Amino acid sequence: MSRRELRTRNQLMDAALGFGLGAVGGCILGATEEPVDRIVSAMTASGPLKPVMEEARAMGALGLGTLMGATALTTAMTSVIAGVILAAVTASLFVATKNCSSSYADSVGLWALAGFAGILGTTLSGATFGKVIEWIVNTYGMVGLLWALGLFTVLKPPLSILFQLAWNKGEACCMLGSEIISREREDIEITELQQRERVALHIEERILSIEKQGNTTDDKMRWITEKRQREEIEKRKTESEEAEMEQKTINEWINTVLVKQVDFLAFSGIPMAVVSIVTSVLGLFGYGNHQVVLLVLLALVALIAFLLMQASDFKFWMLVGCMGMFATFIIAMLTLHAEQVVVTTAMKMRKAGHTQSRELISSEMNLQASLEAISTAFFGAKLCQLGLGATVGGALVRRAAGEVKVIVGPAVVAGLLLIGMEVFATWGDGGMAGALLGAVGAVGVSVGATASAATRWSSWSGTVGTIGGLILGALAMGKMHAVNIGLQIPVAFVFAMSNPF
């Protein structure tokens, strides 16, 4: 076979393999479209929508939009970070007890256990937050949700400090692994010393044997045995040193991940929470339909973004905080636009001779604003969850965790979660919505790993095949929702290429 034919064959194999991996990530991404549509329909039914509509009049469109957006995005961020922290803690305990055989990085048990813990933590925390939010809205209304969001935002920084202190105290678990390695090193040193003493004794015996003209065959067999034992000791010593270095490397990475994620959890929600609280309070004081609220919202967004961008040490939480704040702003604008559409339609009907009462128009405005706020906030939370999951998947692929494992593993788990989503039916619509967002986080890991793998091929055919499989799989399984898929894939690519760690 000529060199040209061999190169063509390799490129075709890269394209086929890339297409297969991309199709896995794309199909699981598209599979989330139908459950998302179903849960949004359930959340916008007349029963769950009633308490939101009751508060929409007093809070105004901008206040309602920012509150719903900030709450949904905060829930998404918190559930993802909770999953990442749980996965990191699980991996740290796994490494500390030295359950890996020869290599931590290649241990299937390590990645499988940490991944399962992360996905389970994300799903359960999302379901819990969804259930709590639903209970607060039904019991105390949107004002109660505003108080809960403010309290949660204020408590996160001190709680992060307490968590870091607890983690520093808990590093004794990591010291357990070091003690095991130290004992193993001592055993190797004792064995090596004993072997040297035997060699010295055999040398003396060999000298005496030569003086007495003894049997040399037994001496030769003895030397062969000693040489084999010495080689085994050297092998054990090398493996122990490599395992110790690898354990230190992984523990350092886990500590870095925990510190970054705890900071992210503590501070990333502050910008959008501040915007939401200010605009909602203005709405509660009777300025919900005034243009001054829009001006205050614009000024707040611009000021906070400017202050964060001017930071000398620009961190990942600042970037995501700005993005979440802008997403909250967009949700508020869409909510306000929904009200304006109702007003415009009423004016056109009045010109045509069909006059509607002011009460009917006001009720329709509240209805459309509530529908838009819930649907866009949930879609924004899905994008956030997908992006943060993609950040994790991209980072794992770059750390050589294995493209196939990181793409296929979370995709399989996410598929099982989507199939068994009815398990959370007893948690109510809020619980199911939060659990679904947790599954989307697992999907994000798979899609982010696919995006990162697309840039690691040695040939363009592998990259094109991976991206093509991702897009086609998402469109095919997503019932050709081109707009939704077209928004989600770029977000996943952008977050997968970022490096928060």
XYZ file of C-alpha atoms in Angstrom:
501
model
C 0.000 0.000 0.000
C 1.394 3.398 -0.993
C 1.994 6.190 1.474
C -0.797 8.253 -0.072
C -3.299 5.414 0.214
C -2.242 4.788 3.822
C -2.702 8.478 4.680
C -6.159 8.498 3.062
C -7.137 5.379 4.975
C -5.997 6.869 8.284
C -7.964 10.054 7.617
C -11.089 8.037 6.848
C -10.654 6.083 10.077
C -10.221 9.341 12.021
C -13.350 10.761 10.421
C -15.382 7.626 11.183
C -14.190 7.430 14.796
C -14.693 11.153 15.297
C -18.166 10.990 13.820
C -19.063 8.146 16.182
C -17.835 10.002 19.264
C -19.507 13.214 18.132
C -22.756 11.376 17.486
C -22.758 10.056 21.073
C -22.443 13.564 22.511
C -24.887 15.024 19.992
C -27.564 12.381 20.497
C -27.577 12.744 24.259
C -27.767 16.533 23.852
C -30.722 16.228 21.498
C -32.402 13.752 23.809
C -32.864 16.505 26.396
C -35.139 18.601 24.158
C -38.311 16.555 24.618
C -38.056 16.281 28.452
C -37.300 20.015 28.667
C -40.365 20.863 26.580
C -42.482 18.567 28.732
C -41.341 20.015 32.048
C -41.719 23.608 30.806
C -45.271 22.801 29.738
C -45.966 21.394 33.201
C -44.450 24.437 34.932
C -46.475 26.866 32.801
C -49.798 25.131 33.411
C -52.545 27.110 35.118
C -51.882 25.673 38.608
C -48.122 26.268 38.950
C -48.392 29.576 37.069
C -51.007 31.096 39.386
C -48.686 32.273 42.229
C -46.291 33.767 39.684
C -49.076 35.711 37.988
C -50.321 37.019 41.311
C -46.976 38.679 41.997
C -46.258 39.774 38.421
C -48.557 42.789 38.741
C -46.821 44.170 41.824
C -43.256 43.317 40.846
C -43.388 44.349 37.217
C -41.974 42.615 34.171
C -38.358 43.589 34.782
C -38.455 42.608 38.437
C -40.133 39.294 37.636
C -37.688 38.540 34.810
C -34.566 39.300 36.812
C -35.826 37.361 39.839
C -36.748 34.277 37.823
C -33.520 34.453 35.817
C -31.264 34.927 38.833
C -33.006 32.137 40.754
C -32.817 29.665 37.878
C -29.174 30.432 37.104
C -28.189 30.308 40.776
C -29.856 26.917 41.081
C -28.037 25.628 38.009
C -24.650 26.910 39.172
C -25.078 25.608 42.711
C -26.156 22.124 41.663
C -23.252 21.755 39.219
C -20.684 22.943 41.736
C -22.185 20.663 44.380
C -21.675 17.747 41.997
C -18.103 18.776 41.191
C -17.232 19.150 44.876
C -18.740 15.746 45.690
C -16.810 14.169 42.818
C -13.570 15.792 43.988
C -14.086 14.616 47.565
C -14.863 11.090 46.358
C -11.753 11.043 44.171
C -9.649 12.331 47.053
C -10.885 9.579 49.363
C -10.332 7.005 46.619
C -6.743 8.133 46.098
C -6.081 8.471 49.828
C -7.014 4.857 50.485
C -4.852 3.848 47.495
C -7.483 1.732 45.801
C -5.857 2.345 42.420
C -3.577 -0.378 41.177
C -0.598 1.001 39.269
C -1.794 4.265 37.802
C -4.360 6.665 39.202
C -4.911 8.406 35.876
C -5.711 5.139 34.089
C -7.812 3.677 36.899
C -11.323 2.981 35.649
C -12.582 2.767 39.203
C -11.343 6.253 40.079
C -13.003 8.036 37.146
C -16.154 5.918 37.283
C -16.690 6.452 41.007
C -15.902 10.181 40.882
C -18.089 10.675 37.811
C -21.022 8.803 39.290
C -20.723 10.780 42.536
C -20.610 14.051 40.617
C -23.639 13.289 38.481
C -25.580 11.956 41.468
C -24.720 15.049 43.505
C -25.728 17.393 40.683
C -29.035 15.631 40.091
C -30.064 15.302 43.734
C -29.033 18.861 44.618
C -30.885 20.179 41.563
C -34.011 18.248 42.519
C -33.748 19.501 46.103
C -33.341 23.136 45.049
C -36.232 22.801 42.595
C -38.500 21.383 45.279
C -37.509 24.101 47.756
C -38.099 26.879 45.218
C -41.506 25.457 44.319
C -42.469 25.315 48.015
C -41.299 28.887 48.640
C -43.260 30.250 45.669
C -46.432 28.365 46.600
C -46.178 29.309 50.276
C -44.713 32.816 50.364
C -44.984 33.958 46.759
C -42.316 35.749 44.742
C -41.492 37.998 47.685
C -40.488 34.929 49.665
C -38.342 33.816 46.739
C -36.691 37.245 46.707
C -35.868 36.962 50.412
C -34.562 33.416 49.952
C -32.334 34.468 47.041
C -30.923 37.386 49.032
C -30.290 35.249 52.123
C -28.640 32.505 50.092
C -26.387 35.022 48.332
C -25.296 36.541 51.646
C -24.642 33.173 53.301
C -22.568 31.647 50.510
C -19.252 33.465 51.183
C -19.069 32.581 54.935
C -20.219 29.034 54.165
C -17.408 28.716 51.619
C -14.895 29.730 54.293
C -16.310 27.109 56.655
C -16.102 24.503 53.917
C -12.455 25.293 53.215
C -11.640 25.058 56.911
C -13.432 21.706 57.092
C -11.550 20.522 54.013
C -8.205 21.500 55.537
C -9.146 19.538 58.642
C -10.205 16.625 56.487
C -6.903 16.402 54.685
C -5.967 13.846 57.309
C -7.686 11.424 54.941
C -5.084 12.264 52.331
C -2.358 11.759 54.917
C -3.623 8.198 55.312
C -2.531 7.446 51.761
C 0.861 9.024 52.445
C 1.262 6.847 55.554
C 0.482 3.748 53.510
C 3.092 4.722 50.948
C 5.580 5.534 53.739
C 5.059 2.116 55.302
C 5.504 0.509 51.912
C 8.701 2.487 51.378
C 9.982 1.356 54.788
C 9.163 -2.268 53.932
C 11.079 -1.948 50.683
C 14.069 -0.418 52.483
C 14.028 -3.203 55.094
C 13.794 -5.847 52.367
C 16.641 -4.191 50.463
C 18.810 -4.063 53.601
C 18.098 -7.706 54.342
C 18.988 -8.592 50.768
C 22.301 -6.742 51.053
C 23.104 -8.562 54.290
C 22.390 -11.893 52.599
C 24.624 -10.922 49.686
C 27.423 -10.000 52.060
C 26.975 -13.317 53.873
C 26.974 -15.218 50.584
C 30.168 -13.480 49.531
C 31.876 -14.642 52.712
C 30.536 -18.145 52.194
C 31.737 -18.043 48.579
C 35.244 -17.082 49.673
C 35.332 -19.944 52.171
C 33.966 -22.320 49.541
C 36.696 -21.354 47.084
C 39.358 -21.872 49.748
C 37.914 -25.340 50.463
C 37.317 -25.990 46.723
C 33.553 -26.472 47.281
C 30.697 -26.934 44.757
C 30.308 -23.893 42.455
C 26.947 -25.005 40.995
C 25.034 -24.175 44.196
C 26.781 -20.832 44.402
C 25.765 -19.950 40.847
C 22.112 -20.804 41.498
C 22.224 -18.753 44.666
C 23.578 -15.726 42.782
C 20.852 -16.047 40.148
C 18.208 -16.102 42.884
C 19.706 -13.064 44.589
C 19.826 -11.170 41.301
C 16.150 -11.907 40.639
C 15.209 -10.717 44.130
C 17.264 -7.556 43.691
C 15.461 -6.796 40.413
C 12.071 -7.321 42.085
C 13.050 -4.931 44.890
C 14.111 -2.283 42.381
C 10.849 -2.732 40.494
C 8.787 -2.328 43.674
C 10.819 0.718 44.624
C 10.253 2.365 41.236
C 6.517 1.627 41.278
C 6.213 3.008 44.813
C 7.985 6.251 43.878
C 5.817 6.669 40.766
C 2.631 6.005 42.745
C 3.664 8.530 45.402
C 4.394 11.213 42.805
C 1.126 10.507 41.012
C -0.821 10.636 44.258
C 0.704 14.022 45.098
C -0.113 15.320 41.627
C -3.741 14.217 41.786
C -4.189 15.534 45.332
C -2.803 18.911 44.275
C -5.204 19.003 41.314
C -8.148 18.007 43.515
C -7.284 20.749 46.012
C -7.045 23.267 43.171
C -10.422 22.181 41.803
C -12.050 22.450 45.221
C -10.663 25.918 45.914
C -11.730 27.200 42.476
C -15.185 25.661 42.655
C -15.861 26.851 46.202
C -14.884 30.389 45.175
C -17.104 30.027 42.133
C -20.018 28.861 44.262
C -19.539 31.682 46.761
C -19.176 34.662 44.433
C -20.450 33.900 40.923
C -24.106 34.503 41.808
C -23.563 37.891 43.450
C -23.773 40.084 40.289
C -27.102 38.733 39.063
C -28.498 38.535 42.609
C -27.729 42.224 43.171
C -29.407 43.167 39.883
C -32.435 41.024 40.694
C -32.859 42.347 44.232
C -32.595 46.004 43.198
C -35.050 45.761 40.290
C -37.495 43.564 42.245
C -37.518 45.938 45.224
C -38.159 48.874 42.895
C -41.058 46.915 41.440
C -42.482 46.193 44.875
C -42.411 49.905 45.685
C -44.623 50.649 42.713
C -42.052 51.341 40.029
C -42.444 48.026 38.227
C -43.852 49.586 35.044
C -41.721 52.742 35.021
C -38.838 53.328 32.653
C -36.664 54.250 35.622
C -36.385 50.534 36.449
C -34.980 49.850 32.997
C -32.470 52.660 33.398
C -31.413 51.373 36.820
C -31.076 47.862 35.406
C -28.878 49.049 32.548
C -26.730 51.138 34.892
C -26.280 48.252 37.340
C -25.311 45.771 34.634
C -22.809 48.194 33.101
C -21.306 49.190 36.462
C -20.894 45.647 37.807
C -19.462 44.382 34.510
C -16.991 47.299 34.431
C -15.838 46.667 37.995
C -15.338 42.949 37.394
C -13.530 43.477 34.108
C -11.169 45.955 35.769
C -10.021 43.352 38.315
C -6.263 42.748 38.084
C -6.757 39.056 38.958
C -9.610 38.127 36.632
C -11.012 34.782 37.733
C -13.370 32.254 36.221
C -16.199 33.103 38.611
C -16.034 36.720 37.447
C -16.445 35.656 33.830
C -19.389 33.372 34.566
C -20.846 35.967 36.940
C -20.836 38.540 34.139
C -22.350 36.035 31.719
C -25.055 35.105 34.227
C -25.803 38.778 34.823
C -26.154 39.443 31.097
C -28.361 36.339 30.771
C -30.544 37.703 33.585
C -30.735 41.018 31.739
C -31.820 39.251 28.529
C -34.494 37.275 30.403
C -35.815 40.539 31.873
C -35.901 42.134 28.425
C -37.800 39.174 26.971
C -40.283 39.316 29.856
C -40.820 43.024 29.260
C -41.181 42.375 25.527
C -43.917 39.809 26.208
C -45.911 42.504 28.015
C -45.303 45.018 25.226
C -46.573 42.530 22.636
C -49.867 42.286 24.532
C -50.172 46.073 24.645
C -49.378 46.384 20.937
C -51.922 43.705 20.057
C -54.586 45.434 22.178
C -53.918 48.744 20.419
C -54.258 47.112 17.004
C -57.524 45.451 18.058
C -58.854 48.792 19.344
C -58.103 50.403 15.997
C -59.963 47.565 14.318
C -62.980 48.192 16.543
C -62.476 45.373 19.048
C -62.133 47.092 22.404
C -60.848 45.120 25.392
C -61.229 46.063 29.025
C -58.248 47.294 30.974
C -58.571 44.397 33.412
C -58.445 41.855 30.584
C -55.382 43.498 29.054
C -53.647 43.654 32.432
C -54.425 39.991 33.104
C -53.112 38.994 29.670
C -49.944 41.024 30.253
C -49.292 39.253 33.544
C -49.957 35.884 31.922
C -47.591 36.429 29.007
C -44.907 37.938 31.234
C -45.103 34.960 33.598
C -44.960 32.461 30.733
C -41.965 34.197 29.183
C -40.132 34.561 32.491
C -40.469 30.874 33.375
C -39.640 29.475 29.930
C -36.660 31.751 29.249
C -35.308 31.368 32.795
C -35.427 27.586 32.503
C -33.748 27.675 29.097
C -31.086 29.995 30.500
C -30.531 27.596 33.399
C -30.184 24.756 30.915
C -27.542 26.684 28.966
C -25.719 27.448 32.214
C -25.840 23.815 33.327
C -24.687 22.620 29.921
C -21.817 25.115 29.835
C -20.538 24.329 33.326
C -20.723 20.614 32.598
C -18.802 21.209 29.374
C -16.108 22.988 31.384
C -15.613 19.840 33.447
C -15.633 17.545 30.408
C -13.134 19.669 28.510
C -10.780 19.822 31.498
C -10.894 16.032 31.970
C -10.048 15.392 28.324
C -7.136 17.815 28.495
C -5.848 15.931 31.553
C -5.761 12.765 29.421
C -8.591 11.055 31.297
C -9.581 9.396 28.008
C -11.907 10.811 25.365
C -14.025 7.671 25.064
C -14.519 7.311 28.836
C -15.419 10.969 29.385
C -17.763 11.118 26.380
C -19.526 7.775 26.645
C -19.665 7.423 30.454
C -21.626 10.612 31.274
C -23.765 10.108 28.166
C -24.850 6.676 29.373
C -25.579 7.936 32.897
C -27.458 10.966 31.540
C -29.504 8.692 29.296
C -30.461 6.530 32.266
C -31.426 9.654 34.227
C -33.603 10.900 31.391
C -35.312 7.518 31.115
C -35.907 7.299 34.868
C -36.926 10.933 35.331
C -40.374 9.830 36.495
C -38.735 8.728 39.751
C -38.711 12.389 40.750
C -42.423 12.821 39.999
C -43.189 12.688 43.730
C -40.955 15.756 44.167
C -43.364 17.882 42.132
C -42.700 19.902 38.999
C -39.942 21.876 40.703
C -38.135 18.738 41.808
C -38.385 17.178 38.363
C -37.149 20.406 36.780
C -34.121 20.513 39.078
C -33.367 16.837 38.488
C -33.611 17.401 34.744
C -31.097 20.218 35.028
C -28.816 17.788 36.854
C -29.081 15.373 33.949
C -28.280 18.252 31.590
C -25.101 18.812 33.611
C -24.058 15.233 32.851
C -24.909 15.838 29.202
C -22.689 18.915 29.333
C -19.742 16.811 30.496
C -20.180 14.518 27.492
C -20.663 17.375 25.008
C -17.733 19.328 26.466
C -15.506 16.271 26.185
C -16.652 15.887 22.576
C -15.828 19.531 21.843
C -12.404 19.195 23.433
C -11.728 15.937 21.600
C -12.595 17.616 18.286
C -9.562 19.897 18.669
C -7.130 17.081 19.510
C -7.182 15.131 16.262
C -3.994 15.014 14.225
C -5.977 15.437 10.995
C -8.760 17.769 9.909
C -10.915 14.791 8.977
C -11.187 13.732 12.638
C -12.129 17.248 13.716
C -14.726 17.660 10.965
C -16.133 14.189 11.632
C -16.480 14.880 15.374
C -18.191 18.240 14.888
C -20.411 16.823 12.143
C -21.459 13.890 14.316
C -22.204 16.240 17.212
C -24.414 18.549 15.127
C -26.224 15.821 13.184
C -26.806 13.692 16.293
C -28.180 16.664 18.234
C -30.509 17.697 15.421
C -31.726 14.162 14.765
C -32.485 13.374 18.430
C -33.643 16.914 19.161
C -36.482 16.794 16.617
C -34.725 19.379 14.436
C -34.911 22.171 17.022
C -32.318 24.073 15.042
C -32.526 27.301 17.076
C -32.158 25.616 20.470
C -29.408 23.284 19.281
C -27.719 26.165 17.477
C -27.519 28.086 20.751
C -26.410 25.178 22.928
C -23.535 23.796 20.845
C -21.554 27.094 20.661
C -22.049 27.595 24.408
C -20.707 24.089 25.052
C -17.692 24.736 22.800
C -16.849 28.044 24.479
C -17.023 26.601 27.990
C -15.179 23.411 26.999
C -12.247 25.485 25.757
C -12.045 27.511 28.992
C -9.749 26.476 31.824
C -11.152 27.388 35.247
C -8.646 25.201 37.078
